JSON list of C-alpha atoms and ligand atoms in Angstrom, two decimals:
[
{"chain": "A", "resi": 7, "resn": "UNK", "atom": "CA", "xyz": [-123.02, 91.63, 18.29]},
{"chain": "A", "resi": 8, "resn": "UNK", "atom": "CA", "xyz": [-125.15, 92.26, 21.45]},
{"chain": "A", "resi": 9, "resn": "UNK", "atom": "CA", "xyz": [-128.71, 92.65, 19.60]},
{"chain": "A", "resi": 10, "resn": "UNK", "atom": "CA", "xyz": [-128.33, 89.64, 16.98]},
{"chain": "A", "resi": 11, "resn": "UNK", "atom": "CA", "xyz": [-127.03, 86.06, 17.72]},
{"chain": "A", "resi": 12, "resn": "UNK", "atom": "CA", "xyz": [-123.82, 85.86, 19.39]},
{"chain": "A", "resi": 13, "resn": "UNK", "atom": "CA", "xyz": [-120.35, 84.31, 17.88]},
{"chain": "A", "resi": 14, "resn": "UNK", "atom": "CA", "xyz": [-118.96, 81.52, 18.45]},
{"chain": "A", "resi": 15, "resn": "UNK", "atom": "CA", "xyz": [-114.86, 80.94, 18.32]},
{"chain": "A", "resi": 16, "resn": "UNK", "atom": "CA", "xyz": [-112.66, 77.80, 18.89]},
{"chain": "A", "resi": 17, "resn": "UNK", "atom": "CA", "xyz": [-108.95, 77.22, 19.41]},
{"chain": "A", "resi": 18, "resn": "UNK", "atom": "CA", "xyz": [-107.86, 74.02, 18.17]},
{"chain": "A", "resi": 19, "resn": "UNK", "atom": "CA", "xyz": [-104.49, 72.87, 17.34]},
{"chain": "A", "resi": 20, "resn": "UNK", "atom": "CA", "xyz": [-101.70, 70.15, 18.66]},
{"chain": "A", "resi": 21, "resn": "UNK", "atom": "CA", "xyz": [-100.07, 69.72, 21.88]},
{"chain": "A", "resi": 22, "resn": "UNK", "atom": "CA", "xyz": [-98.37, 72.87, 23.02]},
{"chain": "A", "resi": 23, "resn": "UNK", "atom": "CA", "xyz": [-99.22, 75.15, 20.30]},
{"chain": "A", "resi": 24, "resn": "UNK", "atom": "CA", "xyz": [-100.17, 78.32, 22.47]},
{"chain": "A", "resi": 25, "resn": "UNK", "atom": "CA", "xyz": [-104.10, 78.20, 22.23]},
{"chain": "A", "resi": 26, "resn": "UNK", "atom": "CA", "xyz": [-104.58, 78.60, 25.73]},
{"chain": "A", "resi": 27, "resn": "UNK", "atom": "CA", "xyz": [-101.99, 81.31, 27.05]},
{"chain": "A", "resi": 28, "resn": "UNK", "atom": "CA", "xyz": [-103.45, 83.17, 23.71]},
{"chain": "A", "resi": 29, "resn": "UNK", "atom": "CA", "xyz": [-106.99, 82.77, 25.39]},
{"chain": "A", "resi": 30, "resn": "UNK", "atom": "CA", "xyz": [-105.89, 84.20, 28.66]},
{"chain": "A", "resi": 31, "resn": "UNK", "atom": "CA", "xyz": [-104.75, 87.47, 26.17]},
{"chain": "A", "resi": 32, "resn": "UNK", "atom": "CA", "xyz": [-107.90, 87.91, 23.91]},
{"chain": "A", "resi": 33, "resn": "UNK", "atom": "CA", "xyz": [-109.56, 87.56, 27.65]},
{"chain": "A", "resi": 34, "resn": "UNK", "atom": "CA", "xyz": [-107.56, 90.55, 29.17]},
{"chain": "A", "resi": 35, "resn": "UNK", "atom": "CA", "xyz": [-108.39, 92.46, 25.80]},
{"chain": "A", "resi": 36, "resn": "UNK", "atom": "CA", "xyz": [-111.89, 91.73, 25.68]},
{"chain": "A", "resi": 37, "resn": "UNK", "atom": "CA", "xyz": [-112.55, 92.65, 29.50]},
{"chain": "A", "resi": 38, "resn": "UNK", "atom": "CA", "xyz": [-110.71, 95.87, 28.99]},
{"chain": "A", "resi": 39, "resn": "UNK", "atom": "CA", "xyz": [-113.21, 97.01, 26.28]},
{"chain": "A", "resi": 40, "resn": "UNK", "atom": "CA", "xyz": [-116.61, 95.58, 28.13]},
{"chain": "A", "resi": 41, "resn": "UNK", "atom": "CA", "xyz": [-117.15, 93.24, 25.51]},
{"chain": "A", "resi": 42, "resn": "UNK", "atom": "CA", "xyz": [-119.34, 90.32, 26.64]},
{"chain": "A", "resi": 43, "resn": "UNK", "atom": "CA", "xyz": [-117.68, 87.16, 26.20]},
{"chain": "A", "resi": 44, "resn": "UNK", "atom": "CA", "xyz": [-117.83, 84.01, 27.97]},
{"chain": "A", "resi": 45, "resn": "UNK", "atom": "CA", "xyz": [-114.34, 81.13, 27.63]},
{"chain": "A", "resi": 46, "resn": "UNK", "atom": "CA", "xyz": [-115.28, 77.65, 28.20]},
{"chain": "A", "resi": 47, "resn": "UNK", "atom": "CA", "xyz": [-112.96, 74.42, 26.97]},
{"chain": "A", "resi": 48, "resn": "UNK", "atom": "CA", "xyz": [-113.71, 70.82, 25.58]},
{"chain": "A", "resi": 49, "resn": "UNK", "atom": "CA", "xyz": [-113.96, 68.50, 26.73]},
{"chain": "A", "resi": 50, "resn": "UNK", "atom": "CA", "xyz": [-115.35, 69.89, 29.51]},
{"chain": "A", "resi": 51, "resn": "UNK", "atom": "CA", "xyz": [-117.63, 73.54, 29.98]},
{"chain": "A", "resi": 52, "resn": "UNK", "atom": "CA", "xyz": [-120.47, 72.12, 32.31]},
{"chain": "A", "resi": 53, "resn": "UNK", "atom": "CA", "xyz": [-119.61, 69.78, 35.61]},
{"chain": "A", "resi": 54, "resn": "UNK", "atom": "CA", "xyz": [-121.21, 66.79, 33.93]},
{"chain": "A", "resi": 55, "resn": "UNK", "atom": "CA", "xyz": [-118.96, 67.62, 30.72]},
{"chain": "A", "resi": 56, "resn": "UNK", "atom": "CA", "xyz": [-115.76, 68.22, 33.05]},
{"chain": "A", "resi": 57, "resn": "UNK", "atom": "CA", "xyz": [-116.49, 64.74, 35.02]},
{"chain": "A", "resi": 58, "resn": "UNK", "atom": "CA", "xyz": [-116.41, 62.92, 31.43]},
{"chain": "A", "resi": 59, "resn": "UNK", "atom": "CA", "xyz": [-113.27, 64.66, 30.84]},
{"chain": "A", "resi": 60, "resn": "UNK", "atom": "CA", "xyz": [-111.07, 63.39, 33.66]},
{"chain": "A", "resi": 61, "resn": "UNK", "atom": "CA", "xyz": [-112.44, 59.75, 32.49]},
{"chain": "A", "resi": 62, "resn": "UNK", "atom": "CA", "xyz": [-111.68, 60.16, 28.60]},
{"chain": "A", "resi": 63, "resn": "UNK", "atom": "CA", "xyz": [-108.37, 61.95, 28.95]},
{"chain": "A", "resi": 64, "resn": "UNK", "atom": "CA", "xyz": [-107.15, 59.36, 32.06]},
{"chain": "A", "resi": 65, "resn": "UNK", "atom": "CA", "xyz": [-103.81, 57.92, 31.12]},
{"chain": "A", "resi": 66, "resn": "UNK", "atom": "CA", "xyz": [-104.77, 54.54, 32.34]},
{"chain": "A", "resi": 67, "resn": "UNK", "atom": "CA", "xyz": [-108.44, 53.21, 30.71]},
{"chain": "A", "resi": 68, "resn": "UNK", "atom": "CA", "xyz": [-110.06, 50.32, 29.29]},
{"chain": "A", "resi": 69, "resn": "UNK", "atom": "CA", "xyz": [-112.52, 52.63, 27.34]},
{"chain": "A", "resi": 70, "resn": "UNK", "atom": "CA", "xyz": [-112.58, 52.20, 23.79]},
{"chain": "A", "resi": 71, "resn": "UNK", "atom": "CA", "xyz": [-112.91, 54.16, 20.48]},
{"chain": "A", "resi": 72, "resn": "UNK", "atom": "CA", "xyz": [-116.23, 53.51, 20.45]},
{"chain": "A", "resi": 73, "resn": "UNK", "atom": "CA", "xyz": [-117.39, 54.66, 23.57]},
{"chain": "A", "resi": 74, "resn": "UNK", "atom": "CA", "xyz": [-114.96, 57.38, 23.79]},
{"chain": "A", "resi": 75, "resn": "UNK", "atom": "CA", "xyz": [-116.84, 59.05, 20.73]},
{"chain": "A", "resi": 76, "resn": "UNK", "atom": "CA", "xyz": [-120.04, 58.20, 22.55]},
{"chain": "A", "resi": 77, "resn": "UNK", "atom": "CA", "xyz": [-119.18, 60.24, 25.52]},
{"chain": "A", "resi": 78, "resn": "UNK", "atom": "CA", "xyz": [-117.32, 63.10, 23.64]},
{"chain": "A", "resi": 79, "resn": "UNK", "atom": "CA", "xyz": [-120.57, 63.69, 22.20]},
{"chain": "A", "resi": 80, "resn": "UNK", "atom": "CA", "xyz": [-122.35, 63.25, 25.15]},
{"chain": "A", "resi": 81, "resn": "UNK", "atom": "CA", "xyz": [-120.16, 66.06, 26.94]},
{"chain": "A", "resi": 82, "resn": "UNK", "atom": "CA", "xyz": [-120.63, 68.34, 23.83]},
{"chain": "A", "resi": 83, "resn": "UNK", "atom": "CA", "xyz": [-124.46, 68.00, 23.97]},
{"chain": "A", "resi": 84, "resn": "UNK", "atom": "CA", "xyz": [-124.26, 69.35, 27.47]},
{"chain": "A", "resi": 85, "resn": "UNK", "atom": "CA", "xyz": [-121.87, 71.87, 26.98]},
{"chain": "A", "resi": 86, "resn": "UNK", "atom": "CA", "xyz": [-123.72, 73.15, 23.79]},
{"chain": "A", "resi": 87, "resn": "UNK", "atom": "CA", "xyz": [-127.52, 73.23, 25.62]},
{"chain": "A", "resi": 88, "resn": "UNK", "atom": "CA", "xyz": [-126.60, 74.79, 28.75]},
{"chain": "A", "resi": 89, "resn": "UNK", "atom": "CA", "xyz": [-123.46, 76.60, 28.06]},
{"chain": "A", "resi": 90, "resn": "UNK", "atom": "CA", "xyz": [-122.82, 77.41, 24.73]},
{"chain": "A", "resi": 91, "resn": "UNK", "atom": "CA", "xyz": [-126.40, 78.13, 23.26]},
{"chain": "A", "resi": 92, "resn": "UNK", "atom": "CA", "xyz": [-127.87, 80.13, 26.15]},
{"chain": "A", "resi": 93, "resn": "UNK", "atom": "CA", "xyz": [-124.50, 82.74, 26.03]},
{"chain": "A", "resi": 94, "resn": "UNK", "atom": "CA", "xyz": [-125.43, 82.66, 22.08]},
{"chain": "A", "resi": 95, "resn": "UNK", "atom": "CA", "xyz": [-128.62, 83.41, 22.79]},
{"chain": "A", "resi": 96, "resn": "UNK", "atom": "CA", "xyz": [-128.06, 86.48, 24.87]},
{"chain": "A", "resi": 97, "resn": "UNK", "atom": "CA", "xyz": [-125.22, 88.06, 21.65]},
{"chain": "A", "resi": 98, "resn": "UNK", "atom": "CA", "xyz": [-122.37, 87.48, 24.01]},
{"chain": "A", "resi": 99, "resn": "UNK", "atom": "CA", "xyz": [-119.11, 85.82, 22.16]},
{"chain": "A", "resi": 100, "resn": "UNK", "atom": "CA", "xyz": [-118.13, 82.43, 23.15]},
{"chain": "A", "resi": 101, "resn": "UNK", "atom": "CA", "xyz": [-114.64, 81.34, 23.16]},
{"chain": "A", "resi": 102, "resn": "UNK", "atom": "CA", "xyz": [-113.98, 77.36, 23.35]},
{"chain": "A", "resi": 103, "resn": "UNK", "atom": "CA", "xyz": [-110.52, 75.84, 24.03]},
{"chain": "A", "resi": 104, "resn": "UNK", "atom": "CA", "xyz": [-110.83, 73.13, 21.47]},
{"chain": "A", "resi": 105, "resn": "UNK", "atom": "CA", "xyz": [-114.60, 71.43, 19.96]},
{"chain": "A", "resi": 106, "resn": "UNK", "atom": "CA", "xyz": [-115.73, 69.33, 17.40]},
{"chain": "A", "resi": 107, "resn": "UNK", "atom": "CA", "xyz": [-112.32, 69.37, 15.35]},
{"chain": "A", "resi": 108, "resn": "UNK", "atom": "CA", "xyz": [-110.77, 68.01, 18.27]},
{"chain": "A", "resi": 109, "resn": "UNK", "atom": "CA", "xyz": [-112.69, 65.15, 18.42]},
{"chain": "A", "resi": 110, "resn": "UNK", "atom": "CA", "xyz": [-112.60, 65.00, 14.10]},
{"chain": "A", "resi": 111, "resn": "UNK", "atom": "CA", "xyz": [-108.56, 64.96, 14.10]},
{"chain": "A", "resi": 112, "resn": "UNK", "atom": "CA", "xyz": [-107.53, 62.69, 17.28]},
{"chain": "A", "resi": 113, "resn": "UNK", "atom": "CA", "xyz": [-110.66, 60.46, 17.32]},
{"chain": "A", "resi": 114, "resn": "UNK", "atom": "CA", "xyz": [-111.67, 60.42, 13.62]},
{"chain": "A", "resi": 115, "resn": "UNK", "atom": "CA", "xyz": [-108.15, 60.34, 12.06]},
{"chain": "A", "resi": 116, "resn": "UNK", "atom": "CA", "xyz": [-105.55, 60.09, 14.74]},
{"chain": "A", "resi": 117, "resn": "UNK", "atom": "CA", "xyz": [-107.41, 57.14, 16.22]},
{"chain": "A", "resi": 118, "resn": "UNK", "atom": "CA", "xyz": [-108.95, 55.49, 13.00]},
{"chain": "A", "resi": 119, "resn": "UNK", "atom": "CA", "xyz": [-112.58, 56.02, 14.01]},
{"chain": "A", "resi": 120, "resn": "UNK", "atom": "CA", "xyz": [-113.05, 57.61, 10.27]},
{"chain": "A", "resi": 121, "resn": "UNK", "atom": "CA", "xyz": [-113.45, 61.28, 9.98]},
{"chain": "A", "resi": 122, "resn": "UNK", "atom": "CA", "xyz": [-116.08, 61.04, 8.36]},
{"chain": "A", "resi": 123, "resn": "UNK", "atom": "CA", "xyz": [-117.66, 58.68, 10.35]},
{"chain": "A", "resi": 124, "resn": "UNK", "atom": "CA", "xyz": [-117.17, 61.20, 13.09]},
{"chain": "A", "resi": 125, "resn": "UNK", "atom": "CA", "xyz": [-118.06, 63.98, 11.10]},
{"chain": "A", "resi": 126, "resn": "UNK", "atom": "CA", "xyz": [-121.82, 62.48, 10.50]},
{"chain": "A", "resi": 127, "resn": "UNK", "atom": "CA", "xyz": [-122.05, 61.16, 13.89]},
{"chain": "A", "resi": 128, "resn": "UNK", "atom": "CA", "xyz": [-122.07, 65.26, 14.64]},
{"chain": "A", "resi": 129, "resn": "UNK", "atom": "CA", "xyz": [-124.44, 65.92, 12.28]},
{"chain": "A", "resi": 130, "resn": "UNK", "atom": "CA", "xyz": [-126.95, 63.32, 13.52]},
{"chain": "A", "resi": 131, "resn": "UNK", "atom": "CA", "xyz": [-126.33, 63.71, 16.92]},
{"chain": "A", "resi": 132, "resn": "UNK", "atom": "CA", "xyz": [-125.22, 67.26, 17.25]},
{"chain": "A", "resi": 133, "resn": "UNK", "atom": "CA", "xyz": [-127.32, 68.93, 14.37]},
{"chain": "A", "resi": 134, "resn": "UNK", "atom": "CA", "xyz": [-123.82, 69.69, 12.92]},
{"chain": "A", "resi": 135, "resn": "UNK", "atom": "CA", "xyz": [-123.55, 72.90, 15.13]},
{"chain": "A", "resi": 136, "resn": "UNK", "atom": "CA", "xyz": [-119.84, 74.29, 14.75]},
{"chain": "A", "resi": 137, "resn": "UNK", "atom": "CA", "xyz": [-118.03, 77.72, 15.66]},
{"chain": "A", "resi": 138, "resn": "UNK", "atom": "CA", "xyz": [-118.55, 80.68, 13.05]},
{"chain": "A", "resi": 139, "resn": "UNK", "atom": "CA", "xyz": [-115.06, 80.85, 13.18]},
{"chain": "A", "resi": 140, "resn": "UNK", "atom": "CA", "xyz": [-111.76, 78.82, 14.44]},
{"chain": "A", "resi": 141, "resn": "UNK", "atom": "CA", "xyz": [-108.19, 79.69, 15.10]},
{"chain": "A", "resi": 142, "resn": "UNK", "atom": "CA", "xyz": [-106.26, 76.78, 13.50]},
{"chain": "A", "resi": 143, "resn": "UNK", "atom": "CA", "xyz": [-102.99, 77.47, 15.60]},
{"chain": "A", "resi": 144, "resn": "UNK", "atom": "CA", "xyz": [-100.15, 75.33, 12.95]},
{"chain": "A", "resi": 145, "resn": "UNK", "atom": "CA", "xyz": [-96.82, 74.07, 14.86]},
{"chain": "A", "resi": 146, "resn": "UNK", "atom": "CA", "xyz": [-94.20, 71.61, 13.89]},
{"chain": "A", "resi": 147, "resn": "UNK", "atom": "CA", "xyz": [-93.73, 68.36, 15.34]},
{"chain": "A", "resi": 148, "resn": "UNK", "atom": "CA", "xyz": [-90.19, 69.22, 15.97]},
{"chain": "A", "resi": 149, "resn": "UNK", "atom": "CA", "xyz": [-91.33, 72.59, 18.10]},
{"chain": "A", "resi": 150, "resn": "UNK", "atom": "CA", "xyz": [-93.90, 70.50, 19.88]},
{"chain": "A", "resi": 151, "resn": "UNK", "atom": "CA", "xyz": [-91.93, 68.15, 21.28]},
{"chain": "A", "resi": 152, "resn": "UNK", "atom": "CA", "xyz": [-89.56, 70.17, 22.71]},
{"chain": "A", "resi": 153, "resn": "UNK", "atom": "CA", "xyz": [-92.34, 72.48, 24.35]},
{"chain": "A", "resi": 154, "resn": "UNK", "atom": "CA", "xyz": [-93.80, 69.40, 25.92]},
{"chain": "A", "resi": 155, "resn": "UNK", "atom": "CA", "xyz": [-90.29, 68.45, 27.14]},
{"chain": "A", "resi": 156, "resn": "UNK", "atom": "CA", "xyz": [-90.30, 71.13, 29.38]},
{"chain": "A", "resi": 157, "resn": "UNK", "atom": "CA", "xyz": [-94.20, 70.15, 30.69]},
{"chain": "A", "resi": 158, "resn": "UNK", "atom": "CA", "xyz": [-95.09, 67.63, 32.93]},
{"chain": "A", "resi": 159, "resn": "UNK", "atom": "CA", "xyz": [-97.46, 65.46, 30.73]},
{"chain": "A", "resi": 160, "resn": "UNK", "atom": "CA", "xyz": [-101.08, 65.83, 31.58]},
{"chain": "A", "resi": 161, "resn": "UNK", "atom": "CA", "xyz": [-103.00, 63.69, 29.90]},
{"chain": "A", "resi": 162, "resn": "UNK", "atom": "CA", "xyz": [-103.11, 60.69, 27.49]},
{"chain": "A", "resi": 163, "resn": "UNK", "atom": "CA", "xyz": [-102.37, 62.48, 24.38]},
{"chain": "A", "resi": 164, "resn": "UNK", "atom": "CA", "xyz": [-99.75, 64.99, 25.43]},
{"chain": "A", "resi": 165, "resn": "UNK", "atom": "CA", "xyz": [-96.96, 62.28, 25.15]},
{"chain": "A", "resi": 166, "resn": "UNK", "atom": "CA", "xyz": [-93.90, 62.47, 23.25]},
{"chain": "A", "resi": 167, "resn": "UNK", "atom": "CA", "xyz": [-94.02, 60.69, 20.12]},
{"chain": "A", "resi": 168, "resn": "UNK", "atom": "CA", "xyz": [-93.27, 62.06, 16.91]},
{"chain": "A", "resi": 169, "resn": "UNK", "atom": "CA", "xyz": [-95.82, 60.12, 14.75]},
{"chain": "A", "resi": 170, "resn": "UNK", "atom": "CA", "xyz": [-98.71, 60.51, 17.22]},
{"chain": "A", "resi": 171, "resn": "UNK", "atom": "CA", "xyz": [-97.94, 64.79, 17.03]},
{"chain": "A", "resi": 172, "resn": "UNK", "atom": "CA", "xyz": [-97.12, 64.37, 13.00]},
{"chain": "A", "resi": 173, "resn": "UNK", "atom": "CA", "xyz": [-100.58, 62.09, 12.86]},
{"chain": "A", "resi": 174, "resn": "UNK", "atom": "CA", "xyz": [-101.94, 65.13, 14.79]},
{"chain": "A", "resi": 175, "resn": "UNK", "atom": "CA", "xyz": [-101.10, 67.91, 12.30]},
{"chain": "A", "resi": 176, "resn": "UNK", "atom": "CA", "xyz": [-102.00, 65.62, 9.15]},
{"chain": "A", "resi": 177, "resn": "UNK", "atom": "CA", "xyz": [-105.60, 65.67, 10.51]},
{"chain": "A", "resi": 178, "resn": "UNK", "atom": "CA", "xyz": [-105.88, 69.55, 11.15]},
{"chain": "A", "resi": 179, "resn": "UNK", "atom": "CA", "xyz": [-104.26, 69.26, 7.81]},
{"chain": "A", "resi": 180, "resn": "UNK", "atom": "CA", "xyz": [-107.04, 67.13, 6.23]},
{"chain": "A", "resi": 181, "resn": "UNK", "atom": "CA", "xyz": [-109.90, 68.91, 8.13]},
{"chain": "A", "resi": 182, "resn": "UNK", "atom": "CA", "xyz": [-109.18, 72.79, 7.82]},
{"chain": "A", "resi": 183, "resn": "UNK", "atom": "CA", "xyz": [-110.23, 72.99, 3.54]},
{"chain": "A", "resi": 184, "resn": "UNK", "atom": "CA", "xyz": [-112.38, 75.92, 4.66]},
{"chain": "A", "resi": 185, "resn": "UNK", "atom": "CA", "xyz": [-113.41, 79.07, 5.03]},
{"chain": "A", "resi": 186, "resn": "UNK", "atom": "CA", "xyz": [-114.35, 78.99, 8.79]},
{"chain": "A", "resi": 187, "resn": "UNK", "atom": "CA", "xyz": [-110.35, 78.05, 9.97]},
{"chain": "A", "resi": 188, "resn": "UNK", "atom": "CA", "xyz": [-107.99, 81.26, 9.98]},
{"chain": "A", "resi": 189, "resn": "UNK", "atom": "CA", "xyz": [-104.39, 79.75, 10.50]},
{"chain": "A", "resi": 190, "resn": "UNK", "atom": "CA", "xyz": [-102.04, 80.77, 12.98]},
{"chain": "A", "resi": 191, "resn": "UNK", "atom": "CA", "xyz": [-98.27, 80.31, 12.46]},
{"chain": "A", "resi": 192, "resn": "UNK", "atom": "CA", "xyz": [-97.58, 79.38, 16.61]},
{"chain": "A", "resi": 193, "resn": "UNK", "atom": "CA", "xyz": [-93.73, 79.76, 15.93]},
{"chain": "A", "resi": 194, "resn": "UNK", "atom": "CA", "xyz": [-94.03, 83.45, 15.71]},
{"chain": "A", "resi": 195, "resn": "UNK", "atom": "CA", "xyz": [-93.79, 85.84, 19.09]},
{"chain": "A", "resi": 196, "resn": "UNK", "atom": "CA", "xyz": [-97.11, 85.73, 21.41]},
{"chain": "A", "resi": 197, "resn": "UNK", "atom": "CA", "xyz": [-97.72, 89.37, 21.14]},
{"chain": "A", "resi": 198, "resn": "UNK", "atom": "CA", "xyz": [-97.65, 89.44, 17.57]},
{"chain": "A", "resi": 199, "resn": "UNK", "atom": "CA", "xyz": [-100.05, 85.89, 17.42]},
{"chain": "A", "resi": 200, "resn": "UNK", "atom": "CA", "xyz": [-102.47, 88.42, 20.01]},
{"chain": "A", "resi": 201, "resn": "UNK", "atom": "CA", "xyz": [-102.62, 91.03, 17.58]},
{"chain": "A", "resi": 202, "resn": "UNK", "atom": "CA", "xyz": [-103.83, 88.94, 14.92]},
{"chain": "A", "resi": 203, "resn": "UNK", "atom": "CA", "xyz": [-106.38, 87.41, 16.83]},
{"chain": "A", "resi": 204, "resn": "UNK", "atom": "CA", "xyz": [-107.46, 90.72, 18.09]},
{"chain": "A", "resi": 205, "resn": "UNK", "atom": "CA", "xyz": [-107.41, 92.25, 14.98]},
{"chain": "A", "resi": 206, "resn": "UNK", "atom": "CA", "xyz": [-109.63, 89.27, 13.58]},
{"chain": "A", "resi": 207, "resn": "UNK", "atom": "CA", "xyz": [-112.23, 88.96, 16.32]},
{"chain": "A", "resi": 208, "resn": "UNK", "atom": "CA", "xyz": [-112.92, 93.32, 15.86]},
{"chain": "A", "resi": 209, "resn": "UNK", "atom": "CA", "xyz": [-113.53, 92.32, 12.03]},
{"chain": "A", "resi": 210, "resn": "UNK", "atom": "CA", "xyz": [-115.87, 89.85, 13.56]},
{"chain": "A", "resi": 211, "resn": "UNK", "atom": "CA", "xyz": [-117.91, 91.74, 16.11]},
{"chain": "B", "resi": 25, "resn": "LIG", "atom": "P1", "xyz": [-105.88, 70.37, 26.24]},
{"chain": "B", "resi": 25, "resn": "LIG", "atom": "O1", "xyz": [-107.11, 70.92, 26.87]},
{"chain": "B", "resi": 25, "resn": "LIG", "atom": "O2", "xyz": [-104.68, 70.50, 27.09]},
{"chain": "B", "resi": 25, "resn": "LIG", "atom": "O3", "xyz": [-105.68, 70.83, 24.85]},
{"chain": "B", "resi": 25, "resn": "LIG", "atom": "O4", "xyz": [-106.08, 68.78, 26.22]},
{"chain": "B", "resi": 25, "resn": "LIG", "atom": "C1", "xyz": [-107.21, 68.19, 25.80]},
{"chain": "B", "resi": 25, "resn": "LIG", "atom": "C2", "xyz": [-106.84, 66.90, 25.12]},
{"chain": "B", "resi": 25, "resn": "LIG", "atom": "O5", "xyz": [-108.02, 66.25, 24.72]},
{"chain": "B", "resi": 25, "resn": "LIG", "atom": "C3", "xyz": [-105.99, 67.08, 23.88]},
{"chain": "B", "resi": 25, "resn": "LIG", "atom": "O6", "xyz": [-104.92, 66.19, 23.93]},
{"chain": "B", "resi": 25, "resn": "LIG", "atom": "C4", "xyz": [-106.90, 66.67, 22.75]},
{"chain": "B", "resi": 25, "resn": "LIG", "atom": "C5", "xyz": [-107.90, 65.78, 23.40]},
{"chain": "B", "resi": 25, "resn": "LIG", "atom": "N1", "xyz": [-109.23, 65.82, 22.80]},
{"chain": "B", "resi": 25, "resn": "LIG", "atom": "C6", "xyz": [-109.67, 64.76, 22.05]},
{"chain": "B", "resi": 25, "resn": "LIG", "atom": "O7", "xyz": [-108.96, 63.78, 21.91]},
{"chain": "B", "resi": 25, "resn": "LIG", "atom": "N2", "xyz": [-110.90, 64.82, 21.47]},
{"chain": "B", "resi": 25, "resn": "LIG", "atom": "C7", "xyz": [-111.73, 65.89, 21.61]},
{"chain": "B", "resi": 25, "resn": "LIG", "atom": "O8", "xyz": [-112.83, 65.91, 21.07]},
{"chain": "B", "resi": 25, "resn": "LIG", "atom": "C8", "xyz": [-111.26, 67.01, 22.41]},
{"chain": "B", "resi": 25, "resn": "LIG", "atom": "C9", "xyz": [-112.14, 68.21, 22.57]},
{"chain": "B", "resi": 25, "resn": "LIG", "atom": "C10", "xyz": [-110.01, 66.95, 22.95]}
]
């Protein structure tokens, strides 16, 4: 990994599905063995990116669709020039806490912007750059809402409604026709989600 180009990973997936407390793991495992890796999370990764977070994901706004995909991409530009390229750049392995798909499920399908609208907005703007490889981490509405129940709600789109987490999985659904996503089944144990992961990313490196 070191000598070439690094990788780039993302964790995407509904509400409560894991991704994060499984990032915290592969972390642990990868400090253990000295690999280089750097974790980072969207929206969000660089100060300007993490300011434009706390005003998309506010519960109370008056921005709209429009400008909400406007400054998604405007946080991913910044995150991808000065975070996520440079740690490419020197072969170290990137991990992101959601990207692009994010924005493709809840802005583009969730919240009717058009997924493929979205999806060639990030091609113009964005030069189409996407993860070599993402965790797709799969989790019923039914299990989601009764992990959030026990969460104090955080932002605007970790409510409880069962459409808006059903809408949710239909667009990981409709996006994931390819070979980058490996699926994870988040219902099973965490240890045994690690190993997988694990056992992925060494295939990987
Ligand atoms: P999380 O970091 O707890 O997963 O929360 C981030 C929230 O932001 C999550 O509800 C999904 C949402 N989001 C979007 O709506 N569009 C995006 O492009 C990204 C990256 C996240």
């Amino acid at each position: 990994m070191n000598k070439k180009k690094g990788l780039f990973i993302s964790f995407e997936g509904p509400e409560a599905s894991g991704k994060s407390s499984q990032i915290l793991l592969l972390q642990k495992y990868l400090t253990k063995k000295k690999i280089p890796f750097i974790t980072t999370r969207e929206p969000g990764g660089t100060k300007l990116a993490e300011s434009l977070r706390n005003l998309i994901l506010k519960k109370k706004s008056d921005i709209n669709i429009d400008e909400e995909i406007l400054m998604l991409m405007a946080a991913r530009s910044h995150h991808i020039n000065n975070v996520i390229k440079p740690s490419l750049d020197k072969g170290s392995l990137v991990i992101s806490d959601r990207f692009a798909d994010s924005t493709f499920v809840y802005q583009g399908y969730v919240n009717n912007f058009g997924i493929q609208k979205t999806k060639s907005l990030h091609k113009n703007i964005l030069n189409n750059f996407l993860p070599h490889k993402t965790f797709l981490f799969n989790l019923s509405t039914s299990k989601i809402i009764a992990r959030l129940k026990n969460r104090k709600s955080k932002n605007k789109y970790d409510k409880l409604e069962r459409n808006f987490h059903d809408q949710v999985n239909r667009g990981y659904e409709l996006i994931s026709k390819n070979k980058r996503f490996i699926k994870i089944d988040a219902s099973k144990s965490i240890s045994s989600i690690n190993k997988k992961i694990i056992s992925t990313i060494n295939l990987l490196i």
